PDB file of C-alpha atoms in Angstrom:
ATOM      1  CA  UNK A   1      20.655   8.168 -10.555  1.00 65.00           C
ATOM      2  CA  UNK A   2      18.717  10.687 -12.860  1.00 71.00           C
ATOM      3  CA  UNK A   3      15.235   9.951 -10.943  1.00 76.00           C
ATOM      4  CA  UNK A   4      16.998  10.664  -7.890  1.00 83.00           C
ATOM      5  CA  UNK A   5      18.519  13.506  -8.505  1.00 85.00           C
ATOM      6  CA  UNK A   6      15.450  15.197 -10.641  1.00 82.00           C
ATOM      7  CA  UNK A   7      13.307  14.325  -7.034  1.00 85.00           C
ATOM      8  CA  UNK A   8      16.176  16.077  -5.129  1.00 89.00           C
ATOM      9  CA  UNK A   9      15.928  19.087  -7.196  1.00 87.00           C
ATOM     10  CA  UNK A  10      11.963  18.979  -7.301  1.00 84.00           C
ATOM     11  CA  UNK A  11      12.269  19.290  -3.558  1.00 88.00           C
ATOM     12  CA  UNK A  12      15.029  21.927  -2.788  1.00 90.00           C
ATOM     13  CA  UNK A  13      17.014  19.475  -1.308  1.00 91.00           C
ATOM     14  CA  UNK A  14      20.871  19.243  -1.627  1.00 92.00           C
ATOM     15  CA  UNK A  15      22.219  15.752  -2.700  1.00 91.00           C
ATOM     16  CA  UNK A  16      24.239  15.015   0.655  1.00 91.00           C
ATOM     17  CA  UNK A  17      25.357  11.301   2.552  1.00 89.00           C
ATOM     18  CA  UNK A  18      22.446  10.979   5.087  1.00 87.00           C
ATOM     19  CA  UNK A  19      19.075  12.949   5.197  1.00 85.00           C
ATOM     20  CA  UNK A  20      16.837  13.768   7.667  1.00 86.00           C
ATOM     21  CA  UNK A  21      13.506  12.099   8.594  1.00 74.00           C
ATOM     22  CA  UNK A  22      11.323  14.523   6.952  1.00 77.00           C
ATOM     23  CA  UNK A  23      13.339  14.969   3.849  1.00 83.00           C
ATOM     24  CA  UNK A  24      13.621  10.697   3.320  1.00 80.00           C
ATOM     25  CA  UNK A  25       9.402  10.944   3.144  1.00 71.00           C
ATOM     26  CA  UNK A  26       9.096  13.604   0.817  1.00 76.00           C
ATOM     27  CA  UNK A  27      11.887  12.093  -1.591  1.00 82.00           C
ATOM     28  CA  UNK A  28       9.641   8.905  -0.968  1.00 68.00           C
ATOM     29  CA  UNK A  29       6.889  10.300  -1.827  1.00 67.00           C
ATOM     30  CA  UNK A  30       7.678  12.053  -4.681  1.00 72.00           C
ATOM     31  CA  UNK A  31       9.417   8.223  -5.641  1.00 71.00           C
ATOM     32  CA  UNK A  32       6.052   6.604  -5.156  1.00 62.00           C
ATOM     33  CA  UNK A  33       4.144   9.373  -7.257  1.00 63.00           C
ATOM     34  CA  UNK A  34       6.357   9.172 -10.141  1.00 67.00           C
ATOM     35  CA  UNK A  35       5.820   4.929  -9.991  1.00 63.00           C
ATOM     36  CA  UNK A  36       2.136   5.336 -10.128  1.00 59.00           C
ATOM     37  CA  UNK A  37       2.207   5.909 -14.387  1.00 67.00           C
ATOM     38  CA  UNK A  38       4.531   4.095 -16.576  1.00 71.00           C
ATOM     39  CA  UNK A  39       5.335   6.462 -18.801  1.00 78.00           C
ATOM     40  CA  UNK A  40       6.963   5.670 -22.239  1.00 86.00           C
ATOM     41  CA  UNK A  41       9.157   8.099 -24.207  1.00 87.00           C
ATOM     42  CA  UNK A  42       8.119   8.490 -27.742  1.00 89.00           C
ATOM     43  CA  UNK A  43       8.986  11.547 -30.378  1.00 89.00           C
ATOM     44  CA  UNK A  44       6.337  13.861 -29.257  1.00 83.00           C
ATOM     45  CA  UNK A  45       6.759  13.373 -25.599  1.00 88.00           C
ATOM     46  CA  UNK A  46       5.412  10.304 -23.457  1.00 89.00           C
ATOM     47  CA  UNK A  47       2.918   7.564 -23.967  1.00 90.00           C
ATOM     48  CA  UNK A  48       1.043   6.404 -20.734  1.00 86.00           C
ATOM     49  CA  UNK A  49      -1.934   3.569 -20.893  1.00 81.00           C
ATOM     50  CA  UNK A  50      -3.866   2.660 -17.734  1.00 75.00           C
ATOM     51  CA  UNK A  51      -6.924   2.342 -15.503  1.00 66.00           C
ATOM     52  CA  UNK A  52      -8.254   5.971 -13.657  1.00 70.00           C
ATOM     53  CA  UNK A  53     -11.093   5.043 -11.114  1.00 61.00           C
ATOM     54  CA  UNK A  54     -13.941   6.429  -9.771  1.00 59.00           C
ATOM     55  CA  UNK A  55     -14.098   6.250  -6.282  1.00 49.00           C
ATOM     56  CA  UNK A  56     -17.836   7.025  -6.592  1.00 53.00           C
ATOM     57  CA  UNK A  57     -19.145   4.690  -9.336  1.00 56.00           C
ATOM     58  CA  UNK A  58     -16.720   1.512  -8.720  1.00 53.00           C
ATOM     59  CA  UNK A  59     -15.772   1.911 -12.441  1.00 61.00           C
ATOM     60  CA  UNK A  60     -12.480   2.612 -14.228  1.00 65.00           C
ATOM     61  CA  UNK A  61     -11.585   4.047 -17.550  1.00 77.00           C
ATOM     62  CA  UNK A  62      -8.716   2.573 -19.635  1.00 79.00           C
ATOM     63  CA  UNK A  63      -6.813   5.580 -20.992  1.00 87.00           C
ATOM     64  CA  UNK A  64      -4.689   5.924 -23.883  1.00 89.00           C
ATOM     65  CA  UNK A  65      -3.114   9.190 -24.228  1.00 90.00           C
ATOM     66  CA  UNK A  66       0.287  11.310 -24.974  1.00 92.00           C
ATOM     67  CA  UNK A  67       1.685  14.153 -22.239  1.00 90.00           C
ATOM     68  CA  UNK A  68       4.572  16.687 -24.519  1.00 88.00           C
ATOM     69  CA  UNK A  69       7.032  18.254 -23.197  1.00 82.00           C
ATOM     70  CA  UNK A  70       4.870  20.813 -22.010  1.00 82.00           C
ATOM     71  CA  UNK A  71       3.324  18.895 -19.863  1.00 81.00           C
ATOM     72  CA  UNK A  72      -0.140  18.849 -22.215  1.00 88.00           C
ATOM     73  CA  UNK A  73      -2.556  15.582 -22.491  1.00 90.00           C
ATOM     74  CA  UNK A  74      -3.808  14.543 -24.981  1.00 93.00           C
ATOM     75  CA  UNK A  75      -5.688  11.281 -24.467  1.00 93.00           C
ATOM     76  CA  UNK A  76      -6.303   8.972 -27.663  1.00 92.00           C
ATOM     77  CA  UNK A  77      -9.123   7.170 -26.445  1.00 92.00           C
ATOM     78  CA  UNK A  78     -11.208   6.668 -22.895  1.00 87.00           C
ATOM     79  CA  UNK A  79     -12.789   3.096 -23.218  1.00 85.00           C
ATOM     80  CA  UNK A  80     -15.426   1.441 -19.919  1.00 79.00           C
ATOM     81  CA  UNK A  81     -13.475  -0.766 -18.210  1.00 66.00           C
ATOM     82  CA  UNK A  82     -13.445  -2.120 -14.607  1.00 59.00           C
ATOM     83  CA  UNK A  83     -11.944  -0.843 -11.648  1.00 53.00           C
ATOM     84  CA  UNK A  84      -8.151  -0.625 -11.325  1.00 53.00           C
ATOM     85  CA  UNK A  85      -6.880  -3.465  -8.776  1.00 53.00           C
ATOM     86  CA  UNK A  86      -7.615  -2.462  -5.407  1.00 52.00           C
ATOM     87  CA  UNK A  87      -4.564  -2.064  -3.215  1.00 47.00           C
ATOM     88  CA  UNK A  88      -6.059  -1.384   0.058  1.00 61.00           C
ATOM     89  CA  UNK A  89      -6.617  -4.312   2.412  1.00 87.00           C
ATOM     90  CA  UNK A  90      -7.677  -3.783   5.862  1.00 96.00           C
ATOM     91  CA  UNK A  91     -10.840  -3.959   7.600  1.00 96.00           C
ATOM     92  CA  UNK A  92     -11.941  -0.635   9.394  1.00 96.00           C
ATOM     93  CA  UNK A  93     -11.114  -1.139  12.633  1.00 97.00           C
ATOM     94  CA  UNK A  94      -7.823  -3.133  12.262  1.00 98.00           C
ATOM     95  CA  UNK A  95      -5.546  -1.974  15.074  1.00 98.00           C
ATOM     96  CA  UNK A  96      -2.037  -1.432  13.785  1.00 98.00           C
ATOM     97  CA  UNK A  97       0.586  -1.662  16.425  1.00 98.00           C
ATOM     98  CA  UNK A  98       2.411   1.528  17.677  1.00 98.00           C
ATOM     99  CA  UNK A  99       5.031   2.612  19.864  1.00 98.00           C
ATOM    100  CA  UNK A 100       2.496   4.519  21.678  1.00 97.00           C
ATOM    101  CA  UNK A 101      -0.478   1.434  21.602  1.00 97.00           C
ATOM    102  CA  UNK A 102      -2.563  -0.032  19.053  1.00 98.00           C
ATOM    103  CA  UNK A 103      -4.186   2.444  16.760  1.00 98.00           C
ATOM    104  CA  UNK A 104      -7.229   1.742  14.288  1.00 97.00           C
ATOM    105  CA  UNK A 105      -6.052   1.707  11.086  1.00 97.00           C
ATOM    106  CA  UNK A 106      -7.999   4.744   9.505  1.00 95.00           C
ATOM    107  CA  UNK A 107      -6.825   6.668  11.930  1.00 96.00           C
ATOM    108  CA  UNK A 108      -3.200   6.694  11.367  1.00 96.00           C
ATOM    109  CA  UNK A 109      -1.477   9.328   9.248  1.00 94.00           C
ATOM    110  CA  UNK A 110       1.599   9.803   7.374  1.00 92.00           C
ATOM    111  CA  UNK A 111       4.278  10.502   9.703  1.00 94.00           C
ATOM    112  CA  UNK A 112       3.083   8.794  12.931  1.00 96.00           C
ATOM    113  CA  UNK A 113       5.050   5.997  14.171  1.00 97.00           C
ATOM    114  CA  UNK A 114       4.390   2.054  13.838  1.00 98.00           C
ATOM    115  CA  UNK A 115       5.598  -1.021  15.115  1.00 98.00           C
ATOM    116  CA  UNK A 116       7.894  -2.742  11.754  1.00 98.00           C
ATOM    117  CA  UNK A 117      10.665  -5.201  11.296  1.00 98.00           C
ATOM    118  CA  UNK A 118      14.216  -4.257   9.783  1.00 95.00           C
ATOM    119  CA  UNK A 119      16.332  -6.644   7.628  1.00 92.00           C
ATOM    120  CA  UNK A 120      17.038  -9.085  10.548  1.00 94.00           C
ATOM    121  CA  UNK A 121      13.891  -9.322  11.233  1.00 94.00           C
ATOM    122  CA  UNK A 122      14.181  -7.126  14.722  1.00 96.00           C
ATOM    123  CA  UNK A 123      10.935  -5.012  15.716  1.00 97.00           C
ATOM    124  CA  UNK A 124      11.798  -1.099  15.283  1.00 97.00           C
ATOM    125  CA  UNK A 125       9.969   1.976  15.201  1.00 97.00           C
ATOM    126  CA  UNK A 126       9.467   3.444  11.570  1.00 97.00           C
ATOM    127  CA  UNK A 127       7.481   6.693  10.583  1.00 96.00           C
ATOM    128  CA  UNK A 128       4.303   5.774   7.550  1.00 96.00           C
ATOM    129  CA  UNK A 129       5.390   7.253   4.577  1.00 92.00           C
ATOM    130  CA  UNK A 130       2.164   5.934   2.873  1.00 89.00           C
ATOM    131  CA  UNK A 131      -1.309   5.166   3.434  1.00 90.00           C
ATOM    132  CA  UNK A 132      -4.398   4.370   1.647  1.00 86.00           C
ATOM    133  CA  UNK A 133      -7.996   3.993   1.949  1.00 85.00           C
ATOM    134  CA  UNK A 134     -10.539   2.881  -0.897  1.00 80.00           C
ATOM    135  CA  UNK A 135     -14.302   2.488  -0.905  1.00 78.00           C
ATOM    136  CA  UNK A 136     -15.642  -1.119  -1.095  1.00 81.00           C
ATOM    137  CA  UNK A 137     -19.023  -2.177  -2.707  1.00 79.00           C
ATOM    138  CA  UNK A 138     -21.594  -4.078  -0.040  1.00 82.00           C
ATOM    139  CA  UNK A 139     -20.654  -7.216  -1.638  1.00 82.00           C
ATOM    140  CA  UNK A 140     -16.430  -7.265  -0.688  1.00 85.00           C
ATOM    141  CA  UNK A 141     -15.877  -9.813   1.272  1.00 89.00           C
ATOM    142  CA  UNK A 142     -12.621 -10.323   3.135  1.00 92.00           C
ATOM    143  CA  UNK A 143     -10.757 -13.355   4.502  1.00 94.00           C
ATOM    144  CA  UNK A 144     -11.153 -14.051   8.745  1.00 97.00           C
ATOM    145  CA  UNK A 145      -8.144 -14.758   9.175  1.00 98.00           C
ATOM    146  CA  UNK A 146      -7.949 -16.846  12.845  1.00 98.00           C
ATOM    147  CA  UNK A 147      -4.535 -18.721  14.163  1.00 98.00           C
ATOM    148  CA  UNK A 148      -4.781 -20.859  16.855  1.00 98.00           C
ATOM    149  CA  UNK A 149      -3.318 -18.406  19.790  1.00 97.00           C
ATOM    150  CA  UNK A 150      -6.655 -16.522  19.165  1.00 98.00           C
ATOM    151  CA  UNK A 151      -4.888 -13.541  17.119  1.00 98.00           C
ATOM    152  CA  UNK A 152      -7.199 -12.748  14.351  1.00 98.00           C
ATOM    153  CA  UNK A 153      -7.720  -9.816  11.669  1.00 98.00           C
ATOM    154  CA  UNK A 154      -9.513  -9.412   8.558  1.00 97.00           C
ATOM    155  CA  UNK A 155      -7.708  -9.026   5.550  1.00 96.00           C
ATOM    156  CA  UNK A 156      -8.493  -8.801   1.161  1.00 91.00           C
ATOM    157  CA  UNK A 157      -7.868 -12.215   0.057  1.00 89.00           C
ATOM    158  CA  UNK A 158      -5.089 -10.792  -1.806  1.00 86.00           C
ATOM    159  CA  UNK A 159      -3.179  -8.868   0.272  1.00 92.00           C
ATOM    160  CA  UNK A 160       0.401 -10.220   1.248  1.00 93.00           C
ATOM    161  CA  UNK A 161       2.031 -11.852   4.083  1.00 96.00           C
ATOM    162  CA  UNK A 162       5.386 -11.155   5.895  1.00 97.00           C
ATOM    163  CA  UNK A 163       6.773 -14.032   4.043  1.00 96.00           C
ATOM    164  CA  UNK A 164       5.826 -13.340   0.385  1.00 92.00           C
ATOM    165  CA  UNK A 165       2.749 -15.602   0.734  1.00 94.00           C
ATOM    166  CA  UNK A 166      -1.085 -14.122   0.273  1.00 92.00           C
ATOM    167  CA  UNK A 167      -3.137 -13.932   3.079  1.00 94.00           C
ATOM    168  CA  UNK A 168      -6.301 -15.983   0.189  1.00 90.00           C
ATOM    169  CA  UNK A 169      -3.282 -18.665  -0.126  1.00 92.00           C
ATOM    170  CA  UNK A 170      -3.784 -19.746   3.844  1.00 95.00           C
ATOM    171  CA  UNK A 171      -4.982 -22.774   4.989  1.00 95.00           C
ATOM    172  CA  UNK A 172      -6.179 -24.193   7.733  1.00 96.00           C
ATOM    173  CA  UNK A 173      -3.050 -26.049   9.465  1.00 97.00           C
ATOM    174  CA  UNK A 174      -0.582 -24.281   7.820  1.00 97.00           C
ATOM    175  CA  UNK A 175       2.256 -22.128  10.150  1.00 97.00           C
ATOM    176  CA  UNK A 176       2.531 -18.324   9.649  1.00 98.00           C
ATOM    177  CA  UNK A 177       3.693 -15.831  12.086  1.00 97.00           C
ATOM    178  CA  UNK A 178       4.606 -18.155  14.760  1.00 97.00           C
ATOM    179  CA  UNK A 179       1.262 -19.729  15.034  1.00 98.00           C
ATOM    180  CA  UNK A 180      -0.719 -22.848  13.613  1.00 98.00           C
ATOM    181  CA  UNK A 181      -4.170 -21.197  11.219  1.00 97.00           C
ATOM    182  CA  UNK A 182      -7.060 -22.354  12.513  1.00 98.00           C
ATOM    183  CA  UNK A 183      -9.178 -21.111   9.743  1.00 97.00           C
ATOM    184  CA  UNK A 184      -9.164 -18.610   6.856  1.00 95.00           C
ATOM    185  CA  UNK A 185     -12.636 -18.481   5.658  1.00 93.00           C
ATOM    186  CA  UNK A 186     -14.076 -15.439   3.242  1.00 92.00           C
ATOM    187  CA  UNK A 187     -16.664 -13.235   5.185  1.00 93.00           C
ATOM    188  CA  UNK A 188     -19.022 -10.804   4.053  1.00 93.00           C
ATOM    189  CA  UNK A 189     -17.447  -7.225   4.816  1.00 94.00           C
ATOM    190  CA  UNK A 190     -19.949  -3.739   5.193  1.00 92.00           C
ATOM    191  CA  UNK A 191     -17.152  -1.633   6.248  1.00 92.00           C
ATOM    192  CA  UNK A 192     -17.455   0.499   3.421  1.00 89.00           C
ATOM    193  CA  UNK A 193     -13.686   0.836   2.586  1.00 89.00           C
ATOM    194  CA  UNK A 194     -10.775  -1.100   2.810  1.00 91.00           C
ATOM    195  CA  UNK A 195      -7.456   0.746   4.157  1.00 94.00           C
ATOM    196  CA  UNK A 196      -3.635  -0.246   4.251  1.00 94.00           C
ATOM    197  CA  UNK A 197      -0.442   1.443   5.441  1.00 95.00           C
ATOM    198  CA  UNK A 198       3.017   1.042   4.616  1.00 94.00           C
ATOM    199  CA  UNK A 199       6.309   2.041   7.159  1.00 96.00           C
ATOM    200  CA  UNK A 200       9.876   2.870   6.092  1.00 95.00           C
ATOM    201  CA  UNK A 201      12.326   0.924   5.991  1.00 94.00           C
ATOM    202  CA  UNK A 202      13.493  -2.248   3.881  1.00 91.00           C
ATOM    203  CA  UNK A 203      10.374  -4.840   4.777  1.00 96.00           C
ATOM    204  CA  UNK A 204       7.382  -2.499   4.828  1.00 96.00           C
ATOM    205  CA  UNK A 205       5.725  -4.678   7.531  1.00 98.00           C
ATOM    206  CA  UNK A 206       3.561  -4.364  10.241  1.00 98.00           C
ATOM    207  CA  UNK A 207       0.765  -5.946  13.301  1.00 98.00           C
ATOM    208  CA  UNK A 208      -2.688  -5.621  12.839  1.00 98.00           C
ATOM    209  CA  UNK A 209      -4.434  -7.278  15.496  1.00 98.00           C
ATOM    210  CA  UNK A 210      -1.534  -8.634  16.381  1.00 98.00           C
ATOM    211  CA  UNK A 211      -0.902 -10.555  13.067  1.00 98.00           C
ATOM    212  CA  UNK A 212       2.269  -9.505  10.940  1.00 98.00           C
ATOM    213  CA  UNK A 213       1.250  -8.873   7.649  1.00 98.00           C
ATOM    214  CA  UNK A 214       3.208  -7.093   4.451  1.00 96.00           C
ATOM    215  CA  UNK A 215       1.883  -3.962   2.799  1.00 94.00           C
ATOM    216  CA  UNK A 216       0.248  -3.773  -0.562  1.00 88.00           C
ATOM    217  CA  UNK A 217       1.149  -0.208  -0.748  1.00 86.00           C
ATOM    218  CA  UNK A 218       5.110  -1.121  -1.311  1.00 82.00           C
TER     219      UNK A 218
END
């Protein structure tokens, strides 16, 4: 494909049948980058429209703008608008199964190795090729998410399950994750940020605290 092979030659890397482990994340991550602005083609160039936040303020600008061929912005309008949807999930704290033992979540970086599930569903090893953090106004709350064999994390209401599900759509008495829920109530959450992770690989799961849970970052 055209994307591919533009990322390829972005990187210095040779089209071939396999690549290594280092070269897959960087053609991932220049994939991801690329996916984070829809860009339109139009005469001049490229028409883009979307939400920039400020990590500092909690606020978000809606920008309308052009980028030529050049590479040169030129941005229509800048309108108030809220925050962009927060992707980032976790609790601090969260402890995100590794091969080498449970690691808090904000402590993880690209590269190191987690605990994920293939296409059958098997547990393998898988390198992050993404993570994220985001700060979180004193008034976030999160959903305590407890099943009945005592594993429990806290989670955004919207973040998603291993089965497609979100964790704010659990119940009490409903299965997930081999287990019965015993409760998923919102709590208040002062953690200042909210953080999430994503593995390689085709499901983009993971445990943390035990519980598998899908990435947002995907």
């Amino acid at each position: 494909a055209p994307t591919f092979s533009a990322i390829l030659s972005h990187l210095g890397v040779a089209p071939a049948n396999a690549y290594t482990k280092d070269q897959e994340l960087a053609i991932y991550r220049d994939w991801k980058m690329l996916r984070a602005l829809t860009l339109e083609q139009v005469p001049a160039g490229f028409h883009f429209l979307a939400i920039f936040g400020d990590a500092s303020t909690q606020r978000g600008s809606r920008v309308d703008g052009t980028i030529d061929q050049q590479g040169n912005i030129t941005v229509a309008s800048a309108t108030p608008s809220g925050p962009p949807p927060c992707p980032i999930c976790l609790a601090r704290g969260t402890r995100i199964a590794t091969p080498a033992g449970d690691v808090a979540v904000e402590l993880l970086k690209i590269g190191d190795l987690v605990w994920t599930t293939n296409g059958t569903g098997a547990r393998v090893a898988a390198p992050l090729v993404e993570i994220g953090s985001t700060p979180v106004p004193s008034t976030h709350r999160v959903v305590h998410l407890l099943l009945f064999d005592g594993r429990m994390v806290n989670v955004s209401a919207g973040h998603p399950t291993a089965d497609g599900r979100k964790v704010g759509e659990l119940k009490a008495g409903d299965r997930y994750d081999g287990a019965v829920v015993t409760s998923a109530a919102l709590v208040a959450y002062t953690g200042g940020a909210t953080f999430d992770v994503l593995p390689a690989g085709a499901t983009g799961t993971y445990w943390a605290n035990g519980v598998l849970l899908g990435s947002t970052l995907r």
